[in-house]
Amino acid sequence: MSQFGKVAVLMGGDSSEREVSLMSGAGVLKALLSKGVDAHAFDPSERDLSELKREGFARCFIALHGRLGEGGAVQGALELLGIPYTGSGIMASSIAMDKVMTKRIWIAEGIPTPRYTLLRRGAFERRQVIEVPDTLGLPVIVKPAREGSSFGVTKVLGYSGMSGAVEAAAQLDSSILCEECIEGDEVTCPVLGNGDSARALPVIRIVAPDGNYDYQNKYFNDTTQYVVPCGLPAGEEEAIQALVLKAYRVLDCRGWGRVDVMIDGKTRQPYLLEINTSPGMTSHSLVPKSARAAGISYEDLCVQLLATAALDVGTPA
């Protein structure tokens, strides 16, 4: 493990997902230490990133979540410092953090994703909000375009709920995504690797209480079921894995990621919702569950991810 040198596990940060990031980072740090890696916790909200260089860190495992951790800013700083890091590079990270930009690229590449309407905070009239269901139907999913962990997400069942849902999302982001609600199976599929060598891990089917896979049910309740093997009809898992790999590659993601998918209960058509380029690594997180089903332990997964740490430009300083 000495090949990795001194490793910083970036965790915490200033985003709304700080609490989850601290849990992810603690798990990764423990796993790397158990494998003999010279790993140390590093919270960018408490220490300047420039200290990474001064203290001789050779690479970083990014366990940050949210805009300020996985949206390209930290990746850019590490590029300037010349310190290789896990996960996608600057452009892929920033695009993937923005659900609308991700959709635009996926649509251009023929990848199915739910229909949507974009509202800009302060730039729409009440009439436009009320008319969204006329275009997308009901229910409608309303959420901030650049948040994770289900923060600010509302499932709107009727016209009267639109204004409140948009206001809630607008408190977190200037871009509000109103999305067609696909009713059916909710699944997720992690990816490991780069380019043509990237591979999809087993699909996980998520069965949340009342179909509500919110922040609480994601991280703090034990009532959500994670079914792996997923038990989907013959051929569906392979088709979803192929679609997810295409979606991952067209955004030029690297290292690892996880794509969330809804399967229409009537047509069985999968629709891709979003891609996460710095997935959770908590006890409830999905990538470790899928990796375990593929025969990869949590500890080995962390080491494998650390081994993929890289820079977009040049070589480590």
mmCIF file of C-alpha atoms in Angstrom:
data_model
loop_
_atom_site.group_PDB
_atom_site.id
_atom_site.type_symbol
_atom_site.label_atom_id
_atom_site.label_comp_id
_atom_site.label_asym_id
_atom_site.label_seq_id
_atom_site.Cartn_x
_atom_site.Cartn_y
_atom_site.Cartn_z
ATOM 1 C CA MET A 1 0.000 0.000 0.000
ATOM 2 C CA SER A 2 3.016 2.289 0.172
ATOM 3 C CA GLN A 3 2.554 2.994 -3.550
ATOM 4 C CA PHE A 4 -0.328 5.322 -2.635
ATOM 5 C CA GLY A 5 1.786 7.532 -0.385
ATOM 6 C CA LYS A 6 0.065 9.815 2.092
ATOM 7 C CA VAL A 7 -3.677 9.839 1.353
ATOM 8 C CA ALA A 8 -6.270 12.461 2.308
ATOM 9 C CA VAL A 9 -9.873 11.342 2.661
ATOM 10 C CA LEU A 10 -11.822 14.505 1.901
ATOM 11 C CA MET A 11 -15.026 14.546 3.948
ATOM 12 C CA GLY A 12 -17.496 16.971 5.446
ATOM 13 C CA GLY A 13 -17.296 20.201 3.502
ATOM 14 C CA ASP A 14 -19.886 22.973 3.418
ATOM 15 C CA SER A 15 -22.703 21.461 1.358
ATOM 16 C CA SER A 16 -26.166 20.463 2.563
ATOM 17 C CA GLU A 17 -24.916 16.862 2.466
ATOM 18 C CA ARG A 18 -22.164 17.445 5.038
ATOM 19 C CA GLU A 19 -23.603 14.951 7.538
ATOM 20 C CA VAL A 20 -23.743 12.169 4.963
ATOM 21 C CA SER A 21 -20.248 13.024 3.729
ATOM 22 C CA LEU A 22 -18.828 12.690 7.228
ATOM 23 C CA MET A 23 -20.382 9.220 7.480
ATOM 24 C CA SER A 24 -19.035 8.226 4.061
ATOM 25 C CA GLY A 25 -15.584 9.567 4.850
ATOM 26 C CA ALA A 26 -15.399 7.813 8.201
ATOM 27 C CA GLY A 27 -16.186 4.485 6.522
ATOM 28 C CA VAL A 28 -13.615 5.008 3.772
ATOM 29 C CA LEU A 29 -10.933 6.122 6.231
ATOM 30 C CA LYS A 30 -11.457 3.071 8.443
ATOM 31 C CA ALA A 31 -11.362 0.761 5.413
ATOM 32 C CA LEU A 32 -8.145 2.245 4.012
ATOM 33 C CA LEU A 33 -6.424 2.149 7.393
ATOM 34 C CA SER A 34 -7.421 -1.497 7.792
ATOM 35 C CA LYS A 35 -5.615 -2.204 4.513
ATOM 36 C CA GLY A 36 -2.433 -0.465 5.624
ATOM 37 C CA VAL A 37 -2.899 2.773 3.663
ATOM 38 C CA ASP A 38 -1.413 5.914 5.221
ATOM 39 C CA ALA A 39 -4.807 7.652 5.207
ATOM 40 C CA HIS A 40 -5.908 10.792 7.069
ATOM 41 C CA ALA A 41 -9.209 12.652 7.419
ATOM 42 C CA PHE A 42 -9.311 16.118 5.822
ATOM 43 C CA ASP A 43 -12.327 18.448 6.095
ATOM 44 C CA PRO A 44 -12.195 21.313 3.543
ATOM 45 C CA SER A 45 -14.597 23.339 5.669
ATOM 46 C CA GLU A 46 -12.019 23.418 8.466
ATOM 47 C CA ARG A 47 -8.732 23.480 6.529
ATOM 48 C CA ASP A 48 -7.575 25.165 3.349
ATOM 49 C CA LEU A 49 -6.978 22.769 0.450
ATOM 50 C CA SER A 50 -3.527 24.283 -0.033
ATOM 51 C CA GLU A 51 -2.491 22.445 3.139
ATOM 52 C CA LEU A 52 -2.722 19.195 1.171
ATOM 53 C CA LYS A 53 0.363 20.233 -0.793
ATOM 54 C CA ARG A 54 2.281 21.586 2.163
ATOM 55 C CA GLU A 55 1.663 18.417 4.181
ATOM 56 C CA GLY A 56 2.809 16.107 1.416
ATOM 57 C CA PHE A 57 -0.425 14.334 0.470
ATOM 58 C CA ALA A 58 0.109 12.246 -2.657
ATOM 59 C CA ARG A 59 -3.528 11.586 -3.563
ATOM 60 C CA CYS A 60 -7.067 12.241 -2.382
ATOM 61 C CA PHE A 61 -10.097 10.030 -1.932
ATOM 62 C CA ILE A 62 -13.075 12.354 -2.444
ATOM 63 C CA ALA A 63 -15.859 11.385 -0.048
ATOM 64 C CA LEU A 64 -17.483 14.807 -0.325
ATOM 65 C CA HIS A 65 -21.087 15.116 -1.506
ATOM 66 C CA GLY A 66 -23.068 18.002 -2.916
ATOM 67 C CA ARG A 67 -22.223 20.948 -5.116
ATOM 68 C CA LEU A 68 -19.053 22.099 -3.362
ATOM 69 C CA GLY A 69 -17.640 18.576 -3.169
ATOM 70 C CA GLU A 70 -18.571 16.791 -6.356
ATOM 71 C CA GLY A 71 -19.479 19.643 -8.689
ATOM 72 C CA GLY A 72 -16.043 20.324 -10.148
ATOM 73 C CA ALA A 73 -14.733 23.017 -7.788
ATOM 74 C CA VAL A 74 -12.680 20.724 -5.546
ATOM 75 C CA GLN A 75 -11.559 18.760 -8.593
ATOM 76 C CA GLY A 76 -10.277 21.979 -10.156
ATOM 77 C CA ALA A 77 -8.373 22.922 -7.021
ATOM 78 C CA LEU A 78 -6.725 19.497 -6.893
ATOM 79 C CA GLU A 79 -5.764 19.824 -10.560
ATOM 80 C CA LEU A 80 -3.970 23.091 -9.753
ATOM 81 C CA LEU A 81 -2.256 21.457 -6.790
ATOM 82 C CA GLY A 82 -1.253 18.483 -8.935
ATOM 83 C CA ILE A 83 -2.734 15.954 -6.514
ATOM 84 C CA PRO A 84 -4.559 12.999 -8.137
ATOM 85 C CA TYR A 85 -8.084 12.373 -6.877
ATOM 86 C CA THR A 86 -10.768 9.718 -7.133
ATOM 87 C CA GLY A 87 -13.826 10.080 -9.324
ATOM 88 C CA SER A 88 -14.590 12.133 -12.398
ATOM 89 C CA GLY A 89 -12.687 15.153 -13.624
ATOM 90 C CA ILE A 90 -13.748 18.789 -13.664
ATOM 91 C CA MET A 91 -16.103 18.811 -16.643
ATOM 92 C CA ALA A 92 -17.815 15.489 -16.001
ATOM 93 C CA SER A 93 -18.249 16.378 -12.329
ATOM 94 C CA SER A 94 -19.805 19.765 -13.037
ATOM 95 C CA ILE A 95 -22.139 18.435 -15.731
ATOM 96 C CA ALA A 96 -23.268 15.458 -13.661
ATOM 97 C CA MET A 97 -24.019 17.720 -10.682
ATOM 98 C CA ASP A 98 -26.476 19.654 -12.860
ATOM 99 C CA LYS A 99 -29.443 17.386 -13.601
ATOM 100 C CA VAL A 100 -30.653 19.624 -16.437
ATOM 101 C CA MET A 101 -27.304 19.721 -18.236
ATOM 102 C CA THR A 102 -27.063 15.942 -17.805
ATOM 103 C CA LYS A 103 -30.512 15.513 -19.348
ATOM 104 C CA ARG A 104 -29.641 17.729 -22.314
ATOM 105 C CA ILE A 105 -26.625 15.592 -23.159
ATOM 106 C CA TRP A 106 -28.445 12.315 -22.601
ATOM 107 C CA ILE A 107 -31.331 13.446 -24.825
ATOM 108 C CA ALA A 108 -28.871 14.472 -27.543
ATOM 109 C CA GLU A 109 -27.310 10.996 -27.327
ATOM 110 C CA GLY A 110 -30.664 9.198 -27.485
ATOM 111 C CA ILE A 111 -30.630 8.091 -23.836
ATOM 112 C CA PRO A 112 -34.152 7.975 -22.334
ATOM 113 C CA THR A 113 -34.820 10.351 -19.448
ATOM 114 C CA PRO A 114 -38.138 11.749 -18.158
ATOM 115 C CA ARG A 115 -39.568 14.836 -19.855
ATOM 116 C CA TYR A 116 -38.971 18.062 -17.967
ATOM 117 C CA THR A 117 -39.587 21.781 -17.637
ATOM 118 C CA LEU A 118 -36.965 24.152 -16.234
ATOM 119 C CA LEU A 119 -37.940 27.140 -14.122
ATOM 120 C CA ARG A 120 -35.521 29.886 -13.082
ATOM 121 C CA ARG A 121 -35.898 31.470 -9.644
ATOM 122 C CA GLY A 122 -37.313 34.969 -9.993
ATOM 123 C CA ALA A 123 -37.894 34.574 -13.728
ATOM 124 C CA PHE A 124 -41.265 32.806 -13.914
ATOM 125 C CA GLU A 125 -44.870 33.773 -13.320
ATOM 126 C CA ARG A 126 -47.367 31.908 -11.151
ATOM 127 C CA ARG A 127 -49.275 30.955 -14.297
ATOM 128 C CA GLN A 128 -46.231 29.091 -15.636
ATOM 129 C CA VAL A 129 -45.936 27.095 -12.424
ATOM 130 C CA ILE A 130 -49.576 26.062 -12.460
ATOM 131 C CA GLU A 131 -49.343 25.053 -16.133
ATOM 132 C CA VAL A 132 -46.440 22.606 -15.619
ATOM 133 C CA PRO A 133 -48.791 19.631 -15.013
ATOM 134 C CA ASP A 134 -50.568 20.451 -18.282
ATOM 135 C CA THR A 135 -47.323 19.620 -20.054
ATOM 136 C CA LEU A 136 -45.915 16.831 -17.891
ATOM 137 C CA GLY A 137 -49.054 15.341 -16.366
ATOM 138 C CA LEU A 138 -49.569 14.423 -12.736
ATOM 139 C CA PRO A 139 -47.860 13.509 -10.491
ATOM 140 C CA VAL A 140 -44.910 15.841 -11.113
ATOM 141 C CA ILE A 141 -41.502 15.637 -9.437
ATOM 142 C CA VAL A 142 -40.128 19.056 -8.455
ATOM 143 C CA LYS A 143 -36.539 19.383 -7.258
ATOM 144 C CA PRO A 144 -33.467 21.626 -7.255
ATOM 145 C CA ALA A 145 -31.365 21.023 -10.360
ATOM 146 C CA ARG A 146 -28.089 20.822 -8.414
ATOM 147 C CA GLU A 147 -28.713 19.070 -5.117
ATOM 148 C CA GLY A 148 -28.417 15.462 -4.006
ATOM 149 C CA SER A 149 -29.701 13.118 -1.297
ATOM 150 C CA SER A 150 -33.303 14.074 -2.182
ATOM 151 C CA PHE A 151 -32.971 17.540 -0.625
ATOM 152 C CA GLY A 152 -35.842 19.782 -1.744
ATOM 153 C CA VAL A 153 -37.608 17.046 -3.730
ATOM 154 C CA THR A 154 -41.420 17.033 -3.787
ATOM 155 C CA LYS A 155 -43.832 14.667 -5.489
ATOM 156 C CA VAL A 156 -46.754 16.898 -6.485
ATOM 157 C CA LEU A 157 -50.079 15.112 -6.744
ATOM 158 C CA GLY A 158 -52.297 18.052 -7.717
ATOM 159 C CA TYR A 159 -52.197 21.556 -9.163
ATOM 160 C CA SER A 160 -52.532 23.142 -5.719
ATOM 161 C CA GLY A 161 -49.223 21.664 -4.619
ATOM 162 C CA MET A 162 -47.101 23.144 -7.392
ATOM 163 C CA SER A 163 -46.382 26.570 -5.905
ATOM 164 C CA GLY A 164 -45.199 25.213 -2.561
ATOM 165 C CA ALA A 165 -43.005 22.593 -4.221
ATOM 166 C CA VAL A 166 -41.361 25.150 -6.504
ATOM 167 C CA GLU A 167 -40.771 27.514 -3.581
ATOM 168 C CA ALA A 168 -39.142 24.719 -1.567
ATOM 169 C CA ALA A 169 -36.795 23.838 -4.432
ATOM 170 C CA ALA A 170 -36.020 27.504 -5.124
ATOM 171 C CA GLN A 171 -34.713 27.914 -1.575
ATOM 172 C CA LEU A 172 -31.879 25.526 -2.482
ATOM 173 C CA ASP A 173 -31.171 26.384 -6.118
ATOM 174 C CA SER A 174 -31.878 29.057 -8.711
ATOM 175 C CA SER A 175 -32.729 26.314 -11.225
ATOM 176 C CA ILE A 176 -35.879 24.318 -10.476
ATOM 177 C CA LEU A 177 -36.394 21.057 -12.338
ATOM 178 C CA CYS A 178 -39.983 19.914 -12.880
ATOM 179 C CA GLU A 179 -39.910 16.346 -14.112
ATOM 180 C CA GLU A 180 -42.381 13.823 -15.454
ATOM 181 C CA CYS A 181 -43.061 11.207 -12.776
ATOM 182 C CA ILE A 182 -42.354 7.673 -13.952
ATOM 183 C CA GLU A 183 -44.327 5.151 -11.891
ATOM 184 C CA GLY A 184 -42.796 1.700 -11.542
ATOM 185 C CA ASP A 185 -39.631 0.031 -10.250
ATOM 186 C CA GLU A 186 -36.899 2.226 -8.810
ATOM 187 C CA VAL A 187 -33.403 0.862 -9.389
ATOM 188 C CA THR A 188 -29.813 2.030 -9.326
ATOM 189 C CA CYS A 189 -26.701 0.754 -11.067
ATOM 190 C CA PRO A 190 -23.096 1.572 -10.083
ATOM 191 C CA VAL A 191 -20.214 1.721 -12.556
ATOM 192 C CA LEU A 192 -16.502 1.185 -11.936
ATOM 193 C CA GLY A 193 -13.647 2.104 -14.266
ATOM 194 C CA ASN A 194 -12.852 4.309 -17.239
ATOM 195 C CA GLY A 195 -13.947 4.455 -20.866
ATOM 196 C CA ASP A 196 -14.284 1.177 -22.716
ATOM 197 C CA SER A 197 -12.971 -0.752 -19.713
ATOM 198 C CA ALA A 198 -15.716 0.545 -17.395
ATOM 199 C CA ARG A 199 -18.094 -2.117 -16.101
ATOM 200 C CA ALA A 200 -21.524 -1.991 -14.555
ATOM 201 C CA LEU A 201 -22.073 -3.652 -11.186
ATOM 202 C CA PRO A 202 -25.273 -5.536 -10.292
ATOM 203 C CA VAL A 203 -28.486 -3.517 -10.423
ATOM 204 C CA ILE A 204 -30.179 -2.869 -7.068
ATOM 205 C CA ARG A 205 -33.965 -2.586 -6.820
ATOM 206 C CA ILE A 206 -35.085 -0.115 -4.146
ATOM 207 C CA VAL A 207 -38.307 -0.723 -2.247
ATOM 208 C CA ALA A 208 -38.946 2.242 0.042
ATOM 209 C CA PRO A 209 -41.871 2.705 2.452
ATOM 210 C CA ASP A 210 -44.853 4.006 0.440
ATOM 211 C CA GLY A 211 -42.457 4.439 -2.490
ATOM 212 C CA ASN A 212 -40.872 7.432 -0.751
ATOM 213 C CA TYR A 213 -37.091 7.142 -1.042
ATOM 214 C CA ASP A 214 -36.353 10.432 0.740
ATOM 215 C CA TYR A 215 -33.378 11.621 2.817
ATOM 216 C CA GLN A 216 -34.572 9.895 5.982
ATOM 217 C CA ASN A 217 -35.306 6.594 4.239
ATOM 218 C CA LYS A 218 -31.971 6.739 2.400
ATOM 219 C CA TYR A 219 -29.688 7.145 5.377
ATOM 220 C CA PHE A 220 -31.374 6.684 8.725
ATOM 221 C CA ASN A 221 -34.190 4.138 8.474
ATOM 222 C CA ASP A 222 -33.877 0.389 8.153
ATOM 223 C CA THR A 223 -37.287 -0.098 6.540
ATOM 224 C CA THR A 224 -36.106 0.486 2.955
ATOM 225 C CA GLN A 225 -35.355 -2.764 1.152
ATOM 226 C CA TYR A 226 -32.415 -3.097 -1.243
ATOM 227 C CA VAL A 227 -32.957 -6.106 -3.473
ATOM 228 C CA VAL A 228 -29.839 -7.568 -5.086
ATOM 229 C CA PRO A 229 -29.969 -9.694 -7.171
ATOM 230 C CA CYS A 230 -32.649 -7.300 -8.357
ATOM 231 C CA GLY A 231 -35.162 -9.915 -9.509
ATOM 232 C CA LEU A 232 -36.107 -8.029 -12.674
ATOM 233 C CA PRO A 233 -37.549 -9.924 -15.658
ATOM 234 C CA ALA A 234 -35.056 -11.769 -17.858
ATOM 235 C CA GLY A 235 -32.878 -9.428 -19.915
ATOM 236 C CA GLU A 236 -33.908 -6.212 -18.149
ATOM 237 C CA GLU A 237 -30.894 -6.008 -15.858
ATOM 238 C CA GLU A 238 -28.475 -6.465 -18.760
ATOM 239 C CA ALA A 239 -30.306 -3.820 -20.807
ATOM 240 C CA ILE A 240 -30.178 -1.343 -17.928
ATOM 241 C CA GLN A 241 -26.487 -2.011 -17.353
ATOM 242 C CA ALA A 242 -25.749 -1.359 -21.044
ATOM 243 C CA LEU A 243 -27.772 1.869 -20.961
ATOM 244 C CA VAL A 244 -26.062 3.029 -17.771
ATOM 245 C CA LEU A 245 -22.611 2.376 -19.241
ATOM 246 C CA LYS A 246 -23.490 4.461 -22.293
ATOM 247 C CA ALA A 247 -24.757 7.291 -20.080
ATOM 248 C CA TYR A 248 -21.575 7.162 -17.976
ATOM 249 C CA ARG A 249 -19.300 7.195 -21.011
ATOM 250 C CA VAL A 250 -21.001 10.029 -22.917
ATOM 251 C CA LEU A 251 -20.399 12.311 -19.929
ATOM 252 C CA ASP A 252 -16.756 11.167 -19.857
ATOM 253 C CA CYS A 253 -17.018 10.001 -16.256
ATOM 254 C CA ARG A 254 -14.152 8.084 -14.733
ATOM 255 C CA GLY A 255 -13.284 6.054 -11.648
ATOM 256 C CA TRP A 256 -16.780 5.327 -10.455
ATOM 257 C CA GLY A 257 -20.359 6.539 -10.420
ATOM 258 C CA ARG A 258 -23.932 5.473 -9.873
ATOM 259 C CA VAL A 259 -26.923 6.009 -12.150
ATOM 260 C CA ASP A 260 -30.486 6.153 -10.786
ATOM 261 C CA VAL A 261 -33.201 4.709 -13.001
ATOM 262 C CA MET A 262 -36.999 4.429 -13.026
ATOM 263 C CA ILE A 263 -38.640 1.599 -14.963
ATOM 264 C CA ASP A 264 -42.117 2.356 -16.288
ATOM 265 C CA GLY A 265 -44.395 -0.217 -14.694
ATOM 266 C CA LYS A 266 -46.546 -0.550 -17.826
ATOM 267 C CA THR A 267 -44.084 -0.380 -20.723
ATOM 268 C CA ARG A 268 -40.964 -1.605 -18.826
ATOM 269 C CA GLN A 269 -39.032 1.239 -20.476
ATOM 270 C CA PRO A 270 -36.131 2.429 -18.255
ATOM 271 C CA TYR A 271 -35.679 6.179 -17.795
ATOM 272 C CA LEU A 272 -32.425 7.561 -16.397
ATOM 273 C CA LEU A 273 -32.887 10.197 -13.701
ATOM 274 C CA GLU A 274 -29.378 11.315 -12.779
ATOM 275 C CA ILE A 275 -25.786 10.237 -12.277
ATOM 276 C CA ASN A 276 -23.835 10.579 -9.053
ATOM 277 C CA THR A 277 -20.062 10.952 -9.484
ATOM 278 C CA SER A 278 -19.241 10.822 -5.760
ATOM 279 C CA PRO A 279 -21.674 8.232 -4.402
ATOM 280 C CA GLY A 280 -22.298 7.619 -0.737
ATOM 281 C CA MET A 281 -20.165 5.128 1.162
ATOM 282 C CA THR A 282 -22.227 4.884 4.365
ATOM 283 C CA SER A 283 -23.670 1.725 5.898
ATOM 284 C CA HIS A 284 -26.871 2.374 3.913
ATOM 285 C CA SER A 285 -25.162 3.283 0.638
ATOM 286 C CA LEU A 286 -25.822 1.467 -2.601
ATOM 287 C CA VAL A 287 -22.448 1.142 -4.313
ATOM 288 C CA PRO A 288 -20.981 -0.991 -1.480
ATOM 289 C CA LYS A 289 -24.118 -3.183 -1.504
ATOM 290 C CA SER A 290 -23.835 -3.764 -5.246
ATOM 291 C CA ALA A 291 -20.076 -4.347 -5.037
ATOM 292 C CA ARG A 292 -20.611 -6.907 -2.288
ATOM 293 C CA ALA A 293 -23.026 -8.772 -4.562
ATOM 294 C CA ALA A 294 -20.232 -8.819 -7.172
ATOM 295 C CA GLY A 295 -17.801 -10.287 -4.646
ATOM 296 C CA ILE A 296 -15.989 -7.058 -3.746
ATOM 297 C CA SER A 297 -15.717 -6.223 -0.046
ATOM 298 C CA TYR A 298 -16.102 -2.654 1.208
ATOM 299 C CA GLU A 299 -12.402 -2.493 2.067
ATOM 300 C CA ASP A 300 -11.302 -3.832 -1.326
ATOM 301 C CA LEU A 301 -13.671 -1.431 -3.071
ATOM 302 C CA CYS A 302 -12.084 1.539 -1.307
ATOM 303 C CA VAL A 303 -8.588 0.403 -2.302
ATOM 304 C CA GLN A 304 -9.680 -0.186 -5.902
ATOM 305 C CA LEU A 305 -11.163 3.301 -6.095
ATOM 306 C CA LEU A 306 -8.065 4.865 -4.568
ATOM 307 C CA ALA A 307 -5.958 3.117 -7.200
ATOM 308 C CA THR A 308 -7.916 4.954 -9.940
ATOM 309 C CA ALA A 309 -7.027 8.427 -8.586
ATOM 310 C CA ALA A 310 -5.918 10.600 -11.494
ATOM 311 C CA LEU A 311 -5.642 14.096 -12.921
ATOM 312 C CA ASP A 312 -7.354 15.534 -15.990
ATOM 313 C CA VAL A 313 -4.224 17.377 -17.111
ATOM 314 C CA GLY A 314 -0.570 16.535 -16.803
ATOM 315 C CA THR A 315 1.089 14.350 -14.212
ATOM 316 C CA PRO A 316 1.301 14.634 -10.423
ATOM 317 C CA ALA A 317 3.667 17.362 -9.279
#
